[in-house]
């Protein structure tokens, strides 16, 4: 690794400011996403990162890593602003600037919307101002981390660059949203928990992240960027790594509740309190599958699907990953709906339609195949129950509200869509994950899930 003197760092910062207007707009699609704009269910304003986050973390202290057991950060639904995403609160910079980032287990890069200005023009939708931070440092082209992000084709890093050329990145998604700017380092602040005192205290960590000066995509109107939680080396969870047990968990609460309830992203393991042990004892596990052609994704193995206890006739090959890396099933907090391989989707829709034929509406909401009239539900009855039998002798059984969503007055639609498994993969989206505590244990390569523990930071 090349070390830089203080003068070199100063030159790099100056060159970073000089090249702000010369960013490339080329596209490098890095991951697949299926975003959804939700109906405005509440009249409350979008969550402000400055309200609760600064209250908890204004006084910062640097704690040695061997005293830390876990980090926690609030997670909140973006439904109040019409977004189908869940946001994570983060403090970035010195002094700290509050941000909301989309929680995304299907991408790696942490990035924020940045401004070269030194003035906060819009306090209701804050972005990151690197010039106001004393700890901001852009990576240079020859830094090893620069090789881990997609560089624009005409980036200076692809040529015989000088040592002080900043590292450019361009990260884009299949829905055509993108971010491009400078891959940098910055101080991030989180709530940490001591092993022995069981109290939450703030701590600082250094993260590599993308400072995006060119951002496109309406999904980012309510958030200031994305927190990549994937398995790749530049993700939030990978950067923290073994320092916190190579494990993280989260719970996504019901997006229809108002005001939106807060849950937590937790980096690190449990087992330090009696409640941790109770939650762990109720957790079911399934192995995480590795796809060598898409190593960043968290794949799980589905064996079968049942509706109201009746196993559907779906060939096991529908759920497998082929030699080209297509197929399989991914857990994705950054996708709203659930997507199933076409053959499986057809069987699920047919089975559910048969059971709700007296409830269906003649003209489904555009974009949905199956919708029901909620007012026709007989008191004491419920919509059909889905169950996914997983590898590892566990079963994932979400309640109907996780896959039927309100789209119109008294109308609920099946929030599952088909996907061609020959060119894509099945996705368990964030609506399907609601109300479950999900634990990603990377050392043991397994996913844990439980209906208990959502309220415990």
Coordinates of C-alpha atoms in Angstrom, one line a residue:
X1 CA 0.0 0.0 0.0
X2 CA 1.3 3.5 -0.9
X3 CA 1.3 5.8 2.1
X4 CA 0.7 9.5 1.6
X5 CA 2.2 12.4 3.4
X6 CA 0.0 15.2 4.9
X7 CA 1.0 17.4 1.9
X8 CA 0.0 14.6 -0.5
X9 CA -3.4 14.3 1.2
X10 CA -3.9 18.0 0.9
X11 CA -3.0 17.9 -2.8
X12 CA -5.4 15.0 -3.3
X13 CA -8.3 17.0 -1.6
X14 CA -7.6 20.0 -3.8
X15 CA -7.5 17.8 -6.9
X16 CA -10.8 16.3 -5.8
X17 CA -12.4 19.7 -5.6
X18 CA -11.0 20.7 -9.0
X19 CA -12.3 17.6 -10.8
X20 CA -15.9 17.8 -9.5
X21 CA -17.2 19.1 -12.8
X22 CA -15.5 16.3 -14.9
X23 CA -17.3 13.2 -13.7
X24 CA -18.2 10.6 -16.2
X25 CA -21.9 9.6 -16.8
X26 CA -21.1 6.1 -18.2
X27 CA -23.1 3.2 -17.0
X28 CA -21.9 0.1 -15.2
X29 CA -24.8 -2.0 -14.1
X30 CA -23.8 -3.8 -10.9
X31 CA -26.9 -5.4 -9.5
X32 CA -30.5 -6.0 -10.2
X33 CA -33.3 -4.2 -8.4
X34 CA -37.1 -4.0 -8.6
X35 CA -38.3 -0.9 -6.9
X36 CA -41.9 0.0 -6.1
X37 CA -43.5 3.3 -5.3
X38 CA -46.1 2.8 -2.6
X39 CA -49.3 4.8 -2.3
X40 CA -49.0 7.6 0.2
X41 CA -50.5 5.9 3.2
X42 CA -49.8 8.6 5.7
X43 CA -49.8 12.3 5.8
X44 CA -46.8 12.5 8.0
X45 CA -43.6 14.0 6.5
X46 CA -40.7 11.9 5.4
X47 CA -38.5 10.8 8.3
X48 CA -35.9 13.3 9.2
X49 CA -32.4 11.9 10.0
X50 CA -31.7 14.8 12.3
X51 CA -34.6 14.2 14.7
X52 CA -33.7 11.0 16.6
X53 CA -30.3 10.3 15.2
X54 CA -28.6 13.4 16.5
X55 CA -30.4 13.1 19.8
X56 CA -28.7 9.7 20.3
X57 CA -25.3 10.5 18.9
X58 CA -24.2 14.1 19.4
X59 CA -21.5 13.2 21.9
X60 CA -19.1 11.0 20.1
X61 CA -16.3 8.8 21.7
X62 CA -13.8 6.5 20.1
X63 CA -13.9 3.1 21.7
X64 CA -11.3 0.4 21.2
X65 CA -12.7 -2.5 19.2
X66 CA -12.1 -5.2 21.8
X67 CA -14.6 -3.5 24.1
X68 CA -17.3 -3.5 21.5
X69 CA -19.8 -6.3 21.0
X70 CA -22.3 -4.8 18.6
X71 CA -23.4 -1.7 16.8
X72 CA -26.9 -0.6 16.3
X73 CA -28.6 1.9 13.9
X74 CA -32.3 2.7 13.6
X75 CA -34.3 1.3 10.6
X76 CA -37.5 3.0 9.5
X77 CA -40.0 2.5 6.6
X78 CA -40.1 5.1 3.9
X79 CA -43.8 4.5 3.2
X80 CA -44.8 7.9 4.6
X81 CA -43.0 9.5 1.7
X82 CA -44.4 7.0 -0.8
X83 CA -41.2 4.9 -0.9
X84 CA -41.1 1.1 -0.8
X85 CA -37.7 1.1 0.9
X86 CA -36.4 0.9 4.5
X87 CA -33.9 3.5 5.6
X88 CA -31.0 3.3 8.0
X89 CA -29.8 6.3 10.0
X90 CA -26.1 7.2 9.8
X91 CA -23.9 10.0 11.0
X92 CA -21.1 10.8 8.6
X93 CA -18.2 13.2 8.8
X94 CA -16.6 15.4 11.4
X95 CA -18.6 17.1 12.7
X96 CA -21.3 14.5 12.0
X97 CA -23.9 15.0 9.3
X98 CA -27.2 13.0 9.7
X99 CA -28.2 10.9 6.6
X100 CA -30.8 8.3 5.7
X101 CA -29.6 5.4 3.5
X102 CA -31.6 2.7 1.8
X103 CA -30.9 -0.7 3.5
X104 CA -29.8 -3.0 0.6
X105 CA -28.7 -6.6 1.1
X106 CA -28.3 -7.0 -2.7
X107 CA -25.6 -4.5 -3.4
X108 CA -22.2 -3.7 -1.9
X109 CA -21.3 -0.1 -2.2
X110 CA -22.1 2.4 0.5
X111 CA -22.7 5.8 -1.1
X112 CA -24.3 9.1 -0.3
X113 CA -25.5 12.0 -2.4
X114 CA -22.8 14.7 -2.1
X115 CA -22.6 18.4 -2.7
X116 CA -19.5 20.5 -3.4
X117 CA -21.2 23.5 -1.7
X118 CA -20.5 24.6 1.8
X119 CA -24.2 25.7 2.5
X120 CA -27.1 23.5 3.5
X121 CA -29.8 24.7 1.1
X122 CA -32.5 22.1 1.8
X123 CA -32.7 21.0 5.5
X124 CA -35.7 18.7 4.7
X125 CA -33.7 16.5 2.3
X126 CA -30.1 16.8 3.5
X127 CA -27.2 15.5 1.5
X128 CA -23.5 15.1 2.5
X129 CA -21.2 18.1 2.3
X130 CA -17.6 16.7 2.2
X131 CA -16.1 20.2 2.3
X132 CA -17.6 20.7 5.7
X133 CA -16.0 17.5 7.1
X134 CA -12.5 17.5 8.5
X135 CA -12.2 13.8 8.2
X136 CA -13.2 13.4 4.5
X137 CA -10.4 11.9 2.3
X138 CA -10.9 10.7 -1.3
X139 CA -9.0 7.5 -2.3
X140 CA -6.4 7.9 -4.9
X141 CA -6.3 5.7 -8.0
X142 CA -3.5 3.5 -6.7
X143 CA -5.2 2.7 -3.5
X144 CA -6.1 -1.0 -3.4
X145 CA -9.8 -0.2 -2.6
X146 CA -10.1 1.7 -5.9
X147 CA -9.9 -1.7 -7.7
X148 CA -13.0 -2.9 -5.9
X149 CA -15.4 -0.3 -7.4
X150 CA -16.6 0.0 -11.0
X151 CA -14.6 2.8 -12.6
X152 CA -15.9 4.8 -15.6
X153 CA -14.3 3.6 -18.8
X154 CA -12.6 7.0 -19.4
X155 CA -11.5 7.3 -15.8
X156 CA -8.0 8.6 -15.2
X157 CA -7.5 5.5 -13.1
X158 CA -7.4 3.4 -16.2
X159 CA -4.5 5.4 -17.6
X160 CA -1.0 6.1 -16.4
X161 CA -2.2 8.4 -13.6
X162 CA -0.3 10.4 -11.1
X163 CA -0.4 9.4 -7.5
X164 CA -2.8 12.1 -6.5
X165 CA -5.6 11.4 -9.0
X166 CA -8.8 10.7 -7.0
X167 CA -10.6 7.4 -7.5
X168 CA -13.8 7.7 -9.6
X169 CA -16.7 5.3 -9.3
X170 CA -19.9 4.7 -11.3
X171 CA -22.5 2.5 -9.7
X172 CA -25.8 1.8 -11.5
X173 CA -28.8 -0.4 -11.1
X174 CA -31.1 -2.3 -13.5
X175 CA -33.9 0.2 -12.9
X176 CA -31.6 2.8 -14.5
X177 CA -30.8 4.6 -11.3
X178 CA -27.2 5.4 -10.7
X179 CA -24.6 7.3 -8.7
X180 CA -21.1 8.4 -9.7
X181 CA -18.5 10.4 -7.9
X182 CA -15.4 9.8 -5.8
X183 CA -14.6 6.7 -3.8
X184 CA -13.5 8.0 -0.4
X185 CA -13.0 7.4 3.3
X186 CA -14.9 9.1 6.1
X187 CA -15.7 8.8 9.8
X188 CA -19.1 7.2 10.5
X189 CA -20.8 7.2 13.8
X190 CA -23.0 4.5 15.3
X191 CA -24.5 3.4 18.6
X192 CA -22.4 0.6 20.1
X193 CA -23.0 -1.7 22.9
X194 CA -20.4 -2.7 25.5
X195 CA -20.0 -6.4 26.3
X196 CA -20.3 -5.9 30.0
X197 CA -22.2 -2.7 30.6
X198 CA -25.1 -3.5 28.2
X199 CA -25.5 0.3 27.5
X200 CA -25.6 2.0 24.1
X201 CA -22.8 4.4 23.5
X202 CA -21.7 6.2 20.3
X203 CA -18.5 5.1 18.5
X204 CA -16.6 6.2 15.4
X205 CA -15.4 4.0 12.6
X206 CA -13.7 4.7 9.3
X207 CA -15.6 3.6 6.2
X208 CA -14.9 3.6 2.5
X209 CA -17.8 4.9 0.6
X210 CA -18.9 6.6 -2.6
X211 CA -19.4 10.3 -2.5
X212 CA -21.9 10.7 -5.4
X213 CA -22.1 14.1 -7.1
X214 CA -24.2 12.8 -10.0
X215 CA -27.3 10.8 -8.9
X216 CA -30.2 9.7 -11.0
X217 CA -33.4 7.9 -9.9
X218 CA -36.6 8.9 -8.2
X219 CA -36.1 6.3 -5.5
X220 CA -33.4 8.5 -4.0
X221 CA -35.7 11.5 -3.5
X222 CA -36.5 10.3 0.0
X223 CA -33.1 9.0 0.9
X224 CA -29.6 10.3 0.6
X225 CA -28.0 7.2 -0.7
X226 CA -27.6 3.4 -0.2
X227 CA -26.1 1.3 2.5
X228 CA -24.8 -1.8 0.7
X229 CA -25.1 -4.8 3.0
X230 CA -24.0 -7.5 0.4
X231 CA -21.2 -10.1 0.7
X232 CA -18.7 -8.2 -1.4
X233 CA -15.5 -6.6 0.1
X234 CA -16.7 -3.0 0.0
X235 CA -20.1 -3.5 1.7
X236 CA -20.9 -2.1 5.1
X237 CA -20.9 -5.5 6.7
X238 CA -17.7 -6.7 5.0
X239 CA -15.8 -3.6 6.1
X240 CA -16.7 -4.1 9.7
X241 CA -16.0 -7.8 9.2
X242 CA -14.7 -9.9 12.1
X243 CA -14.5 -6.9 14.4
X244 CA -18.1 -7.5 15.1
X245 CA -18.4 -11.3 14.6
X246 CA -19.1 -11.2 10.8
X247 CA -22.8 -11.2 11.6
X248 CA -25.6 -8.7 11.2
X249 CA -29.4 -8.7 11.7
X250 CA -32.4 -6.5 11.1
X251 CA -36.2 -6.4 11.4
X252 CA -38.4 -4.6 9.0
X253 CA -41.6 -3.5 10.7
X254 CA -45.1 -3.1 9.1
X255 CA -44.9 -0.2 6.7
X256 CA -48.7 0.5 7.1
X257 CA -48.3 1.7 10.7
X258 CA -48.4 5.4 11.4
X259 CA -46.2 6.9 12.7
X260 CA -43.7 4.4 11.2
X261 CA -42.2 2.3 14.0
X262 CA -38.5 2.1 14.5
X263 CA -36.5 -1.2 14.5
X264 CA -32.8 -1.7 14.3
X265 CA -29.9 -2.9 12.2
X266 CA -27.5 -4.7 14.5
X267 CA -23.9 -5.4 13.5
X268 CA -22.5 -8.1 15.7
X269 CA -23.7 -11.2 17.6
X270 CA -26.0 -11.8 20.5
X271 CA -25.8 -14.0 23.5
X272 CA -24.9 -11.2 26.0
X273 CA -28.3 -11.0 27.7
X274 CA -31.0 -13.4 28.7
X275 CA -33.3 -11.9 26.1
X276 CA -30.6 -12.5 23.4
X277 CA -30.6 -16.2 24.3
X278 CA -34.4 -16.4 24.2
X279 CA -34.5 -14.9 20.7
X280 CA -31.7 -17.2 19.5
X281 CA -33.5 -20.3 20.8
X282 CA -36.6 -19.4 18.8
X283 CA -34.7 -18.8 15.5
X284 CA -34.8 -21.1 12.6
X285 CA -31.9 -21.4 10.1
X286 CA -31.3 -22.2 6.5
X287 CA -27.9 -22.3 4.7
X288 CA -26.7 -19.4 2.7
X289 CA -25.9 -20.6 -0.9
X290 CA -22.9 -19.1 -2.8
X291 CA -23.3 -18.3 -6.5
X292 CA -19.7 -17.9 -7.9
X293 CA -21.1 -15.7 -10.7
X294 CA -23.0 -13.4 -8.3
X295 CA -21.0 -13.6 -5.1
X296 CA -22.5 -10.5 -3.5
X297 CA -26.0 -11.9 -3.1
X298 CA -27.4 -13.9 -0.2
X299 CA -29.0 -16.9 -1.8
X300 CA -31.2 -19.4 0.0
X301 CA -32.4 -22.8 -1.1
X302 CA -36.2 -23.4 -1.5
X303 CA -37.4 -27.0 -1.6
X304 CA -41.1 -26.5 -2.0
X305 CA -44.0 -24.0 -1.6
X306 CA -47.4 -24.7 0.0
X307 CA -50.7 -22.8 0.1
X308 CA -52.9 -23.5 3.1
X309 CA -50.9 -26.7 3.7
X310 CA -51.3 -28.0 0.2
X311 CA -47.9 -28.6 -1.4
X312 CA -47.7 -27.1 -5.0
X313 CA -46.4 -29.1 -7.9
X314 CA -43.2 -27.2 -8.7
X315 CA -40.2 -29.1 -10.0
X316 CA -37.1 -28.6 -7.7
X317 CA -35.0 -27.4 -10.7
X318 CA -37.1 -24.2 -10.7
X319 CA -35.3 -23.1 -7.6
X320 CA -31.7 -24.1 -8.6
X321 CA -28.9 -22.0 -9.9
X322 CA -27.8 -23.0 -13.4
X323 CA -24.3 -23.1 -14.9
X324 CA -24.7 -19.5 -16.2
X325 CA -25.4 -18.2 -12.7
X326 CA -29.1 -17.6 -13.3
X327 CA -32.0 -18.8 -11.1
X328 CA -31.9 -19.3 -7.4
X329 CA -33.5 -17.2 -4.7
X330 CA -32.1 -14.0 -3.2
X331 CA -32.9 -12.2 0.1
X332 CA -33.1 -8.5 -0.9
X333 CA -34.1 -5.7 1.5
X334 CA -33.7 -3.2 -1.3
X335 CA -36.5 -4.8 -3.4
X336 CA -40.1 -4.1 -2.4
X337 CA -42.1 -6.9 -4.0
X338 CA -41.3 -10.6 -4.1
X339 CA -40.5 -12.2 -7.4
X340 CA -40.8 -15.9 -8.2
X341 CA -39.7 -17.9 -11.2
X342 CA -42.5 -18.0 -13.7
X343 CA -43.4 -21.7 -13.2
X344 CA -43.6 -21.2 -9.4
X345 CA -45.4 -17.9 -9.8
X346 CA -48.1 -19.5 -12.0
X347 CA -48.7 -22.3 -9.5
X348 CA -48.9 -19.9 -6.5
X349 CA -51.4 -17.6 -8.3
X350 CA -53.5 -20.5 -9.4
X351 CA -53.7 -22.0 -5.9
X352 CA -54.5 -18.6 -4.2
X353 CA -57.1 -17.7 -6.9
X354 CA -58.9 -20.9 -6.3
X355 CA -59.2 -20.1 -2.6
X356 CA -60.3 -16.5 -3.0
X357 CA -62.6 -16.8 -6.1
X358 CA -65.5 -15.2 -4.2
X359 CA -63.3 -12.2 -3.2
X360 CA -61.6 -11.3 -6.4
X361 CA -62.3 -8.0 -8.1
X362 CA -63.0 -8.1 -11.9
X363 CA -60.5 -5.4 -12.7
X364 CA -57.2 -5.8 -10.8
X365 CA -55.1 -2.8 -10.0
X366 CA -52.8 -2.1 -12.9
X367 CA -49.5 -4.0 -12.4
X368 CA -51.1 -6.8 -10.4
X369 CA -52.7 -10.0 -11.6
X370 CA -54.8 -10.9 -8.6
X371 CA -56.7 -8.5 -6.3
X372 CA -59.4 -9.1 -3.7
X373 CA -62.2 -7.1 -2.2
X374 CA -61.2 -6.8 1.5
X375 CA -64.7 -6.0 2.6
X376 CA -65.9 -9.4 1.5
X377 CA -63.7 -11.2 4.0
X378 CA -65.8 -13.0 6.5
X379 CA -65.0 -12.1 10.1
X380 CA -62.6 -14.7 11.6
X381 CA -61.3 -15.8 8.3
X382 CA -58.0 -14.9 6.6
X383 CA -56.4 -14.9 3.2
X384 CA -54.5 -18.1 2.1
X385 CA -51.3 -18.8 3.9
X386 CA -48.0 -19.3 2.0
X387 CA -45.2 -21.5 3.4
X388 CA -41.8 -21.9 1.9
X389 CA -40.0 -25.1 2.9
X390 CA -36.3 -24.3 2.9
X391 CA -33.1 -26.3 2.8
X392 CA -32.0 -27.2 6.4
X393 CA -35.4 -28.5 7.5
X394 CA -36.9 -25.1 8.2
X395 CA -40.0 -23.3 7.0
X396 CA -40.7 -19.6 6.3
X397 CA -44.4 -18.9 6.9
X398 CA -45.2 -15.2 6.5
X399 CA -48.6 -13.8 7.3
X400 CA -50.9 -12.8 4.4
X401 CA -50.2 -9.0 5.1
X402 CA -46.7 -9.7 3.9
X403 CA -47.8 -10.6 0.4
X404 CA -51.2 -8.9 0.0
X405 CA -50.9 -5.1 0.0
X406 CA -53.6 -2.3 -0.1
X407 CA -53.6 -0.7 -3.5
X408 CA -57.0 1.0 -3.5
X409 CA -59.8 1.6 -1.0
X410 CA -60.8 -1.9 0.3
X411 CA -58.7 -3.6 -2.4
X412 CA -55.7 -5.8 -1.7
X413 CA -53.5 -7.3 -4.3
X414 CA -51.0 -10.2 -4.4
X415 CA -47.6 -8.5 -4.0
X416 CA -45.7 -11.2 -6.0
X417 CA -44.5 -10.9 -9.6
X418 CA -43.1 -13.4 -12.1
X419 CA -39.5 -13.4 -13.2
X420 CA -37.8 -15.4 -16.0
X421 CA -35.4 -17.7 -14.1
X422 CA -33.4 -18.3 -17.3
X423 CA -32.2 -14.6 -17.2
X424 CA -32.8 -13.6 -13.6
X425 CA -33.6 -15.0 -10.1
X426 CA -36.3 -15.2 -7.5
X427 CA -36.3 -12.5 -4.9
X428 CA -37.7 -12.4 -1.4
X429 CA -38.5 -8.7 -1.1
X430 CA -38.8 -6.5 1.9
X431 CA -42.6 -6.7 2.2
X432 CA -42.3 -10.5 2.6
X433 CA -39.7 -10.0 5.3
X434 CA -41.8 -7.7 7.4
X435 CA -42.1 -8.7 11.1
X436 CA -39.2 -11.2 11.0
X437 CA -35.9 -10.8 12.7
X438 CA -33.4 -11.9 10.0
X439 CA -29.8 -12.8 11.1
X440 CA -27.1 -13.1 8.4
X441 CA -24.3 -15.2 9.9
X442 CA -21.5 -15.1 7.4
X443 CA -19.0 -17.2 9.3
X444 CA -21.5 -20.1 9.6
X445 CA -22.9 -19.2 6.1
X446 CA -26.5 -19.4 7.3
X447 CA -29.6 -17.2 7.5
X448 CA -31.6 -17.2 10.7
X449 CA -35.2 -15.9 11.0
X450 CA -37.7 -15.5 13.8
X451 CA -41.0 -13.7 14.6
X452 CA -39.4 -12.8 18.0
X453 CA -36.9 -10.1 18.8
X454 CA -38.0 -7.2 16.4
X455 CA -38.2 -4.7 19.3
X456 CA -34.8 -5.4 20.8
X457 CA -31.9 -3.2 19.7

